[in-house]
Short mmCIF file of C-alpha atoms in Angstrom, two decimals:
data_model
loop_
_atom_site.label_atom_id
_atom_site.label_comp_id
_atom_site.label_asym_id
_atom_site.label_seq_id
_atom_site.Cartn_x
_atom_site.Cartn_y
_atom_site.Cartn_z
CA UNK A 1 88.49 -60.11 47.06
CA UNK A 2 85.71 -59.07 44.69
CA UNK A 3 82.15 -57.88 46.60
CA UNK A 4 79.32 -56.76 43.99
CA UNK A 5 76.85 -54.72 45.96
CA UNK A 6 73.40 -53.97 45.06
CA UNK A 7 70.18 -52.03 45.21
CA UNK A 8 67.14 -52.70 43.78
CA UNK A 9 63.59 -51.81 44.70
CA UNK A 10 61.75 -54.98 43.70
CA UNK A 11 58.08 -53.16 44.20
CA UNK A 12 56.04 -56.13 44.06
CA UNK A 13 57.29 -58.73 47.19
CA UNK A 14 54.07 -58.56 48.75
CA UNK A 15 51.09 -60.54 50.24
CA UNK A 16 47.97 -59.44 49.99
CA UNK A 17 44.59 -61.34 50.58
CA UNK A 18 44.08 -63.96 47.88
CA UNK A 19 40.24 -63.55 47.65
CA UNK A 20 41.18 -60.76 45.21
CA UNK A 21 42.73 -62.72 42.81
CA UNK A 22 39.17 -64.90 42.13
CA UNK A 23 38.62 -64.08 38.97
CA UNK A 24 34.68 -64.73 39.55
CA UNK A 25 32.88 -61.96 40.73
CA UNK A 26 30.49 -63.85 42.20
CA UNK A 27 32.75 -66.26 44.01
CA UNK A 28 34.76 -63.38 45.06
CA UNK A 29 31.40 -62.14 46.54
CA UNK A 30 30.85 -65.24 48.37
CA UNK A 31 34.06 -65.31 50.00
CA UNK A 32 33.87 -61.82 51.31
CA UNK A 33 30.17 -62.57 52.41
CA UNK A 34 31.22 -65.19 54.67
CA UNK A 35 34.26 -63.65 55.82
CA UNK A 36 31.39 -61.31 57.25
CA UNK A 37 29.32 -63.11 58.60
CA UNK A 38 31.98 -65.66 60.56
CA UNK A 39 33.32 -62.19 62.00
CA UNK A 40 29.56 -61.75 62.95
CA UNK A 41 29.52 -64.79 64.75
CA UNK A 42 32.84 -64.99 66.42
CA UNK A 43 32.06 -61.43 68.02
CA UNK A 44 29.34 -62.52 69.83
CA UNK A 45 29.15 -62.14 73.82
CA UNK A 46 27.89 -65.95 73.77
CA UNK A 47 27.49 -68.73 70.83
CA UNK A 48 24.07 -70.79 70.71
CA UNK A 49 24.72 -74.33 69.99
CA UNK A 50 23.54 -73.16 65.89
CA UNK A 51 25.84 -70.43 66.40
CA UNK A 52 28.56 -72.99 67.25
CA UNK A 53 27.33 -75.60 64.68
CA UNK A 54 27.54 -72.14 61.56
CA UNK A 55 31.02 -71.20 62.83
CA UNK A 56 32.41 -74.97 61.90
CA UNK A 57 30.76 -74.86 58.56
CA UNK A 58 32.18 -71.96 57.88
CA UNK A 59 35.58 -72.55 59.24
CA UNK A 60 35.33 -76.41 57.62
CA UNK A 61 34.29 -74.88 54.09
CA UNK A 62 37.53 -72.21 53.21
CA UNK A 63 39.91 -74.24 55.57
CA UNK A 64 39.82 -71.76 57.78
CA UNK A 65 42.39 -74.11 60.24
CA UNK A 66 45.33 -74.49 58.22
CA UNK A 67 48.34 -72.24 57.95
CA UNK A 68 49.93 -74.33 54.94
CA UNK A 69 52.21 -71.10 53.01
CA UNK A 70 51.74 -73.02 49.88
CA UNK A 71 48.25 -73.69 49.37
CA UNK A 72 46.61 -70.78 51.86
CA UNK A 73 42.87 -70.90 53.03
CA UNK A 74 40.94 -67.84 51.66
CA UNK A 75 39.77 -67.29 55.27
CA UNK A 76 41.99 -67.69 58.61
CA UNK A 77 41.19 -68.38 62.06
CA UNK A 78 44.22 -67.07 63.55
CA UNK A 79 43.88 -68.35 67.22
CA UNK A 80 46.90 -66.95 69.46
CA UNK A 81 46.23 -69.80 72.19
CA UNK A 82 45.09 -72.68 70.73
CA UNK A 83 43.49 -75.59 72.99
CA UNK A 84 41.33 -77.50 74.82
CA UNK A 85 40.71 -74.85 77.50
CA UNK A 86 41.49 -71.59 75.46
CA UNK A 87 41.22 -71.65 71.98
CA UNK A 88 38.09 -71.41 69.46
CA UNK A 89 38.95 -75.20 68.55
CA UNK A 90 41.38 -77.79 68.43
CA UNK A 91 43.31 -76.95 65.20
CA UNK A 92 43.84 -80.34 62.70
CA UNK A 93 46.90 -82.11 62.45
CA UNK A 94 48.58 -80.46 59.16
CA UNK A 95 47.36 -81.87 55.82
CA UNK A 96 44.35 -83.57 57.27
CA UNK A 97 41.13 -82.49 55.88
CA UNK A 98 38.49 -83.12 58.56
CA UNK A 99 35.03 -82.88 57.90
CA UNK A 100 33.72 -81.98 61.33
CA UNK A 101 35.16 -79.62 63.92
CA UNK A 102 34.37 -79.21 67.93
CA UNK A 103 33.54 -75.28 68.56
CA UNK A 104 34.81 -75.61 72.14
CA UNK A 105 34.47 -71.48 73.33
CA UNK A 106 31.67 -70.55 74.87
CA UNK A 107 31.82 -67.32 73.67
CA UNK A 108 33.68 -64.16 72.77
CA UNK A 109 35.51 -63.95 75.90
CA UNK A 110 36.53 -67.41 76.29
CA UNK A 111 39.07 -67.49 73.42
CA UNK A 112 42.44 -64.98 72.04
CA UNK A 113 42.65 -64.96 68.51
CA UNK A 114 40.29 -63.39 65.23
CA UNK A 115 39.55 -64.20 62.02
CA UNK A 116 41.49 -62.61 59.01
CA UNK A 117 41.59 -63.00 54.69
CA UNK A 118 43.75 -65.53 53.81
CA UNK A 119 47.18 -63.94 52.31
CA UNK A 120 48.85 -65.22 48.83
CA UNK A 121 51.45 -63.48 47.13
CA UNK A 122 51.08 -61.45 43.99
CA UNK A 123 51.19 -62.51 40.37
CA UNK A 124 54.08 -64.93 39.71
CA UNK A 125 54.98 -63.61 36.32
CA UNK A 126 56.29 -60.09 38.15
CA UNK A 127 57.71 -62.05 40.50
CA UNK A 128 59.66 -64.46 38.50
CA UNK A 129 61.05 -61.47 36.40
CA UNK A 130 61.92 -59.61 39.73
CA UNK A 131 63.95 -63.05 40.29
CA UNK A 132 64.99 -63.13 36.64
CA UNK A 133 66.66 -59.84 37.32
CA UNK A 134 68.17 -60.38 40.18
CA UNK A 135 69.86 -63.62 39.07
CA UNK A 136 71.23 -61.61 36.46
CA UNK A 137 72.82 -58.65 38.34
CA UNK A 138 74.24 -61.75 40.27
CA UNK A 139 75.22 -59.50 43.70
CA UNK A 140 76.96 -60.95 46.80
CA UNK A 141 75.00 -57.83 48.99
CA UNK A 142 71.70 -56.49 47.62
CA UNK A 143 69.35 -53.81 49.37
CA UNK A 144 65.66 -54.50 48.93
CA UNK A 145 63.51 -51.83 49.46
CA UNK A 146 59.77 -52.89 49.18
CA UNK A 147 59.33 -56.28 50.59
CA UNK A 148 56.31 -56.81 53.29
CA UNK A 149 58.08 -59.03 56.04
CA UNK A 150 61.02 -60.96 56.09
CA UNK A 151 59.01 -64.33 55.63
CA UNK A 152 58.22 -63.26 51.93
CA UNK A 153 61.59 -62.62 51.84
CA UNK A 154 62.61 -65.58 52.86
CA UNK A 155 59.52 -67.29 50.24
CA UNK A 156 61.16 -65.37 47.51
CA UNK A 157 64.56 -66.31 48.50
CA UNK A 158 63.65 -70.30 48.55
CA UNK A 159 61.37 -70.83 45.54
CA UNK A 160 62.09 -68.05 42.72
CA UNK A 161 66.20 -67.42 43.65
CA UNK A 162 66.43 -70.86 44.64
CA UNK A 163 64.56 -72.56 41.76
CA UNK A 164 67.72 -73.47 39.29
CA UNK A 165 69.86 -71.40 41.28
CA UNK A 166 70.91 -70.83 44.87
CA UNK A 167 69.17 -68.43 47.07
CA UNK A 168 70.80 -66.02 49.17
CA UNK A 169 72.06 -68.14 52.52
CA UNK A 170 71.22 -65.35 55.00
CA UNK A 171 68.47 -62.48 54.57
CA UNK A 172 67.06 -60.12 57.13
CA UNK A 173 64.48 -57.65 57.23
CA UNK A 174 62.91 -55.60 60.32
CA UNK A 175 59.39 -54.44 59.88
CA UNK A 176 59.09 -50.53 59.53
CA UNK A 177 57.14 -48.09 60.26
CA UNK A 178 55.16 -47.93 56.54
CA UNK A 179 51.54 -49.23 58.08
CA UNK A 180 51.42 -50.68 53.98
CA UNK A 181 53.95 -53.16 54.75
CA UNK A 182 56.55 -51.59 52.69
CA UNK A 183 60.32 -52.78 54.38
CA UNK A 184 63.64 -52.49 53.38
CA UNK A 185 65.18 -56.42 53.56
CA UNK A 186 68.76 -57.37 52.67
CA UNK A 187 70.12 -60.85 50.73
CA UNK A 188 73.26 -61.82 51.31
CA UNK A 189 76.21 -64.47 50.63
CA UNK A 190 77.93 -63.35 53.53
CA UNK A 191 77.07 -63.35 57.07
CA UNK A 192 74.47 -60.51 58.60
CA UNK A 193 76.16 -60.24 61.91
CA UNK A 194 73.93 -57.49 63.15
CA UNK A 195 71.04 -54.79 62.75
CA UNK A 196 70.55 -51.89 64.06
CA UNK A 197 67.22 -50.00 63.05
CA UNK A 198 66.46 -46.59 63.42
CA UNK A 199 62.24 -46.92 63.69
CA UNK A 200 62.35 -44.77 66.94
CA UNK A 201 64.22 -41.87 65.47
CA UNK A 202 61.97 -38.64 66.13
CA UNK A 203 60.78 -36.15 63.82
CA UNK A 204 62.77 -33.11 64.55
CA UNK A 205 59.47 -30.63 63.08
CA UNK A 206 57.27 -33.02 65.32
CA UNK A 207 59.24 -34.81 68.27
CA UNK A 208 55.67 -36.95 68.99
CA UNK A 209 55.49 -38.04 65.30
CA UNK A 210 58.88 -40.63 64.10
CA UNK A 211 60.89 -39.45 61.36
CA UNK A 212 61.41 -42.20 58.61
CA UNK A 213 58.50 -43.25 56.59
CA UNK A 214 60.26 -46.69 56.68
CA UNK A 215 63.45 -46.76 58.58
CA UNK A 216 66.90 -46.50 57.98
CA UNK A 217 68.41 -50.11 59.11
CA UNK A 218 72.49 -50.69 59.52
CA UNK A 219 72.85 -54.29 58.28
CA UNK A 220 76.14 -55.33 59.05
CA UNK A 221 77.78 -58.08 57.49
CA UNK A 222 80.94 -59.95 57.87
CA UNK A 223 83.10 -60.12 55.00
CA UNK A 224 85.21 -63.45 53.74
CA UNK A 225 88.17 -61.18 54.38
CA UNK A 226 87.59 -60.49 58.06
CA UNK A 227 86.75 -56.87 57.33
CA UNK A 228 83.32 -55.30 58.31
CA UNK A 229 80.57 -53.87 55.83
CA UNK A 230 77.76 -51.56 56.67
CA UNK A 231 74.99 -50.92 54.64
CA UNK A 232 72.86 -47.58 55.50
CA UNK A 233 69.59 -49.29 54.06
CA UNK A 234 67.17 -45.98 52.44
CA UNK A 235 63.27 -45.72 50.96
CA UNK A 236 62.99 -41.82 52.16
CA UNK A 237 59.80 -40.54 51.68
CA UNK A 238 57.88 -40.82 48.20
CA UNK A 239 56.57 -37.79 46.00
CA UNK A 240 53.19 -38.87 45.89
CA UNK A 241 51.41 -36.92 48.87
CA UNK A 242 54.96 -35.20 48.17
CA UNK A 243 56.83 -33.67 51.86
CA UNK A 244 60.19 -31.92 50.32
CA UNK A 245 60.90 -31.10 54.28
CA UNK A 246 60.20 -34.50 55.61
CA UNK A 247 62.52 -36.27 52.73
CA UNK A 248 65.18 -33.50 53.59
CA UNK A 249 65.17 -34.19 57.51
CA UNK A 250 65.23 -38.13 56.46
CA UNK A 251 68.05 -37.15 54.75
CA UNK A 252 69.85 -35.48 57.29
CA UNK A 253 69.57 -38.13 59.65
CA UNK A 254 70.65 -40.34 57.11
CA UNK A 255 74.30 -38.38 57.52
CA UNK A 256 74.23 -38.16 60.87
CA UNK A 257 73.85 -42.33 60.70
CA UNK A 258 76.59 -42.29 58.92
CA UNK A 259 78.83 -40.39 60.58
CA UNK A 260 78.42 -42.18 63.48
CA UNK A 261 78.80 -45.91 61.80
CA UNK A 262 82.12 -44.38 60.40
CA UNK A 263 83.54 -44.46 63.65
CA UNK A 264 83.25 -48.39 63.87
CA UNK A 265 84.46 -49.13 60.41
CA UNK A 266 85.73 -47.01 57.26
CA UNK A 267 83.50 -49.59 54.65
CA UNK A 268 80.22 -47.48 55.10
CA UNK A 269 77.59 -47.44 51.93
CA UNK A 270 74.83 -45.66 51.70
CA UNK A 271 71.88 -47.26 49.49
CA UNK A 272 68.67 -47.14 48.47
CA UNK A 273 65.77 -45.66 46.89
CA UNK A 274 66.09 -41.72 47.98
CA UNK A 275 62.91 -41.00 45.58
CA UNK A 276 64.58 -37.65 44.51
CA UNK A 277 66.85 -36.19 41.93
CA UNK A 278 70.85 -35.89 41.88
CA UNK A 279 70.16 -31.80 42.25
CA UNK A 280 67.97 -32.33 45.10
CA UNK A 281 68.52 -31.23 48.25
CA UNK A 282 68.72 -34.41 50.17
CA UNK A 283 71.05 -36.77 47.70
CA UNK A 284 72.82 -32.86 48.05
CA UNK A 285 73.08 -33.08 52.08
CA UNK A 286 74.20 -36.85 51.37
CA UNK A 287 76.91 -36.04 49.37
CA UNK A 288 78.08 -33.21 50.96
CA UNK A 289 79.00 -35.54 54.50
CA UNK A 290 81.95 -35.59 55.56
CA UNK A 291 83.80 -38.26 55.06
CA UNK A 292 82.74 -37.31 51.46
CA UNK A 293 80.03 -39.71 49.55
CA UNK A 294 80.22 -40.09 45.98
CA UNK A 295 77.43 -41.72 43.62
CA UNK A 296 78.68 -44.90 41.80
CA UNK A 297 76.96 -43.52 38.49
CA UNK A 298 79.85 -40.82 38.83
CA UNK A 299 82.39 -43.03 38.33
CA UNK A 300 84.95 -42.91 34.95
CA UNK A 301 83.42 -46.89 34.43
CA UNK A 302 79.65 -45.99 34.28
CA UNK A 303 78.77 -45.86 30.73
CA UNK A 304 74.97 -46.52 31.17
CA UNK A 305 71.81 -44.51 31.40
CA UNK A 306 71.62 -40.98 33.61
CA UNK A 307 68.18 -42.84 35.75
CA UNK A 308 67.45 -45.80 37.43
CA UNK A 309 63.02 -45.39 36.91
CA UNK A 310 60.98 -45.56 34.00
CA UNK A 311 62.70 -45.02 31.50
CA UNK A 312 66.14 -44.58 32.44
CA UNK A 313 66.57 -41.44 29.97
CA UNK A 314 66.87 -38.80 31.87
CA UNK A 315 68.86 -37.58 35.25
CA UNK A 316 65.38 -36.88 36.47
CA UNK A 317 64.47 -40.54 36.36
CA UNK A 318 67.16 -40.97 38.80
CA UNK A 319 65.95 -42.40 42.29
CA UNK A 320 68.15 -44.98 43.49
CA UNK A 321 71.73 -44.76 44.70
CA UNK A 322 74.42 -46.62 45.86
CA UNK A 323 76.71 -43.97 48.08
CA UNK A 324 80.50 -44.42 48.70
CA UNK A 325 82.71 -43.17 51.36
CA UNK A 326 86.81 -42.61 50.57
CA UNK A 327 87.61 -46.12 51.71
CA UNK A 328 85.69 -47.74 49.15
CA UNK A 329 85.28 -45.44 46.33
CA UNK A 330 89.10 -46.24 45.69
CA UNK A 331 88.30 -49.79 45.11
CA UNK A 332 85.61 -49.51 42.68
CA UNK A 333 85.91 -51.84 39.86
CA UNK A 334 82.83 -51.35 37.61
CA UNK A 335 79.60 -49.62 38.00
CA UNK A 336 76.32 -50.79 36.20
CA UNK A 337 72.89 -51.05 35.84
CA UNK A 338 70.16 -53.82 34.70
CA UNK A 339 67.11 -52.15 33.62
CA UNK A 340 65.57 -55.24 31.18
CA UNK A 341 63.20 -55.77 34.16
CA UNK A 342 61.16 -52.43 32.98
CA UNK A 343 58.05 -52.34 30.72
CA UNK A 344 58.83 -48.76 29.87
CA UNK A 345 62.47 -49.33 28.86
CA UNK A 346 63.15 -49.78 25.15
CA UNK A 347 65.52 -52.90 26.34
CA UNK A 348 63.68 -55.15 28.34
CA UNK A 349 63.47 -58.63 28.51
CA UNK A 350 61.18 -60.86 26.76
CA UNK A 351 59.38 -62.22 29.65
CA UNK A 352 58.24 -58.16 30.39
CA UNK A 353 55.40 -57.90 28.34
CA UNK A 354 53.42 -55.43 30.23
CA UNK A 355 52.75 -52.79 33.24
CA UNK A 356 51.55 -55.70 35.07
CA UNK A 357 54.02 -58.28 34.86
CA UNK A 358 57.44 -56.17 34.71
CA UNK A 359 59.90 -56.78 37.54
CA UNK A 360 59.55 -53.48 38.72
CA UNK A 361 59.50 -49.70 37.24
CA UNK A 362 63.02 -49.71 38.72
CA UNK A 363 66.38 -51.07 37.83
CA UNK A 364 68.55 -52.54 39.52
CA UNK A 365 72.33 -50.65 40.31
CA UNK A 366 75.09 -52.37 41.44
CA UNK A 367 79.13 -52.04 41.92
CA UNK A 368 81.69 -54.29 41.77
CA UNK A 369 84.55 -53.30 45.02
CA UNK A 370 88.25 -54.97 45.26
CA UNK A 371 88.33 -55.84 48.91
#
């Protein structure tokens, strides 16, 4: 049975408020002005009747009501108990477009819920060539570090994978502990059977702080042949605001996870972005577990480049890993790496034409096991 397993940090899987992507200043402005100002309002102790009577206008004009994920309001009324006798007002049916709305609160007090910028997801250029990319490498596992919640996961999943090919039938992701919204998800052909996250895990310098800038989730997936696959899912600690200690103690951990999930099955891999170098300390603490783990990109049938960011050229540029215990590392059929979805590399596809638009600044590793 042939399993290709991958990791790939797609960088740009995120929602952020779609005001920003106005390209008028001044109806950016406007947007952002009444955002303000409805805030104003709904924070009141008590609303006037023209209190009541400016909150619908401005709740009527952005379609502040509806919660449609393909056409999203620039402004949201998110209202946590909507109805007659405790929400702000009786939300429309879905797709209606109603020009008058019933402010039923009384005040501050009398309703659960705020008001928040609508969210739309980034450019669709980077995001098609993130798809393009993964299509390509073609994995039955993949490890995705940087997506913001397992809905735009699941968004990503359905329209890019899924338009003119099939998306990934199961998918998980746990939110983290990065307040940015940067998660590590998982796509998968084969059944994600269970999770177990590590969020909690304490800081061993600092037992009141926690200890992974994201986490380190065990996804756990069934295999066709009955066997058991865990994947040790990493995005240790970056080198901007750079902590060489707090990466090493992730890493650490990171063994001691692994250790432990060895007991349960023998098919353990450790992946991920480990944002440091081959001679660094932590990919050194990694390897150095016992069982033994052993990089794929040290394997007799990697022929490609020595990194996996930027440019690819140099061992330096190496930041992502896919780490193999005994059991596996004797099944290893081919090791490789698909870096056209870089600006910076010489090779990248045609559909890259810039900074902006690339699929990520990293590439994409993956190896092919006989299970």
């Amino acid at each position: 049975m042939a399993v290709r397993i991958a990791t790939f940090n797609t960088e740009n899987l995120f929602r952020r408020p779609s005001v920003f992507r106005l390209s008028d200043a001044a109806e950016r402005k406007q947007v952002l002005d009444d955002f303000d100002r409805l805030v104003t309002l709904l924070d009141k102790e008590t609303y006037t009747e023209a209190d009541k009577q400016e909150i619908s206008a401005l709740v009527l004009k952005h379609r502040a009501y509806s919660s449609d994920p393909d056409n999203p309001p620039p402004i949201y009324v998110n209202q946590n108990r909507p109805g007659k006798n405790s929400g702000l007002f009786d939300t429309p049916p879905p797709g209606s477009q109603p020009t008058q709305l019933i402010i039923r609160a009384a005040g501050r007090g009398a309703w659960a819920g705020w008001a928040e910028l609508g969210q739309a997801d980034l450019d669709m250029t980077a995001v098609s060539n993130t798809g393009r990319v993964i299509r390509e490498v073609d994995a039955d596992v993949l490890l995705v570090p940087e997506v913001e919640d397992r809905l735009t996961l699941e968004r990503f999943n359905a329209h890019v994978l899924g338009l003119g090919g099939q998306p990934y039938p199961f998918n998980m992701l746990i939110d983290g502990n990065d307040p940015r919204g940067i998660d590590i998800g998982i796509l998968s052909r084969f059944p994600i059977v269970s999770v177990r996250p590590h969020l909690f895990d304490p800081d061993p310098a600092d037992p009141t702080k926690r200890l992974f800038s994201r986490d380190c989730p065990e996804y756990e997936i069934q295999l066709g042949n009955g066997e058991t696959l865990v994947i040790l899912g990493n995005h240790l600690k970056s080198k901007f605001n750079d902590d060489p200690e707090l990466r090493l103690a992730q890493a650490e951990r990171v063994a001691e996870i692994y250790r432990a999930a060895q007991k349960r099955t023998p098919n353990v891999v450790v992946a991920g972005d480990l944002n440091d170098s081959p001679d660094s300390k932590p990919v050194g603490v990694l390897l150095g577990s016992t069982p033994e783990l052993r990089d794929v990109m040290s394997h007799p049938s990697y022929q490609g480049d020595p990194g996996t960011h930027g440019t690819c050229h140099d061992k330096r540029d190496k930041l992502d890993y896919i780490l193999l215990p005994p059991a596996l590392w004797s099944k290893v059929q081919k090791v490789g790496l698909e870096t056209r979805g870089i600006f910076a590399h010489p090779n990248h596809f045609g559909s890259v034409t810039a900074k902006t638009d690339e699929a990520s600044d990293h590439a994409a590793l993956y190896v092919d096991l006989d299970l």
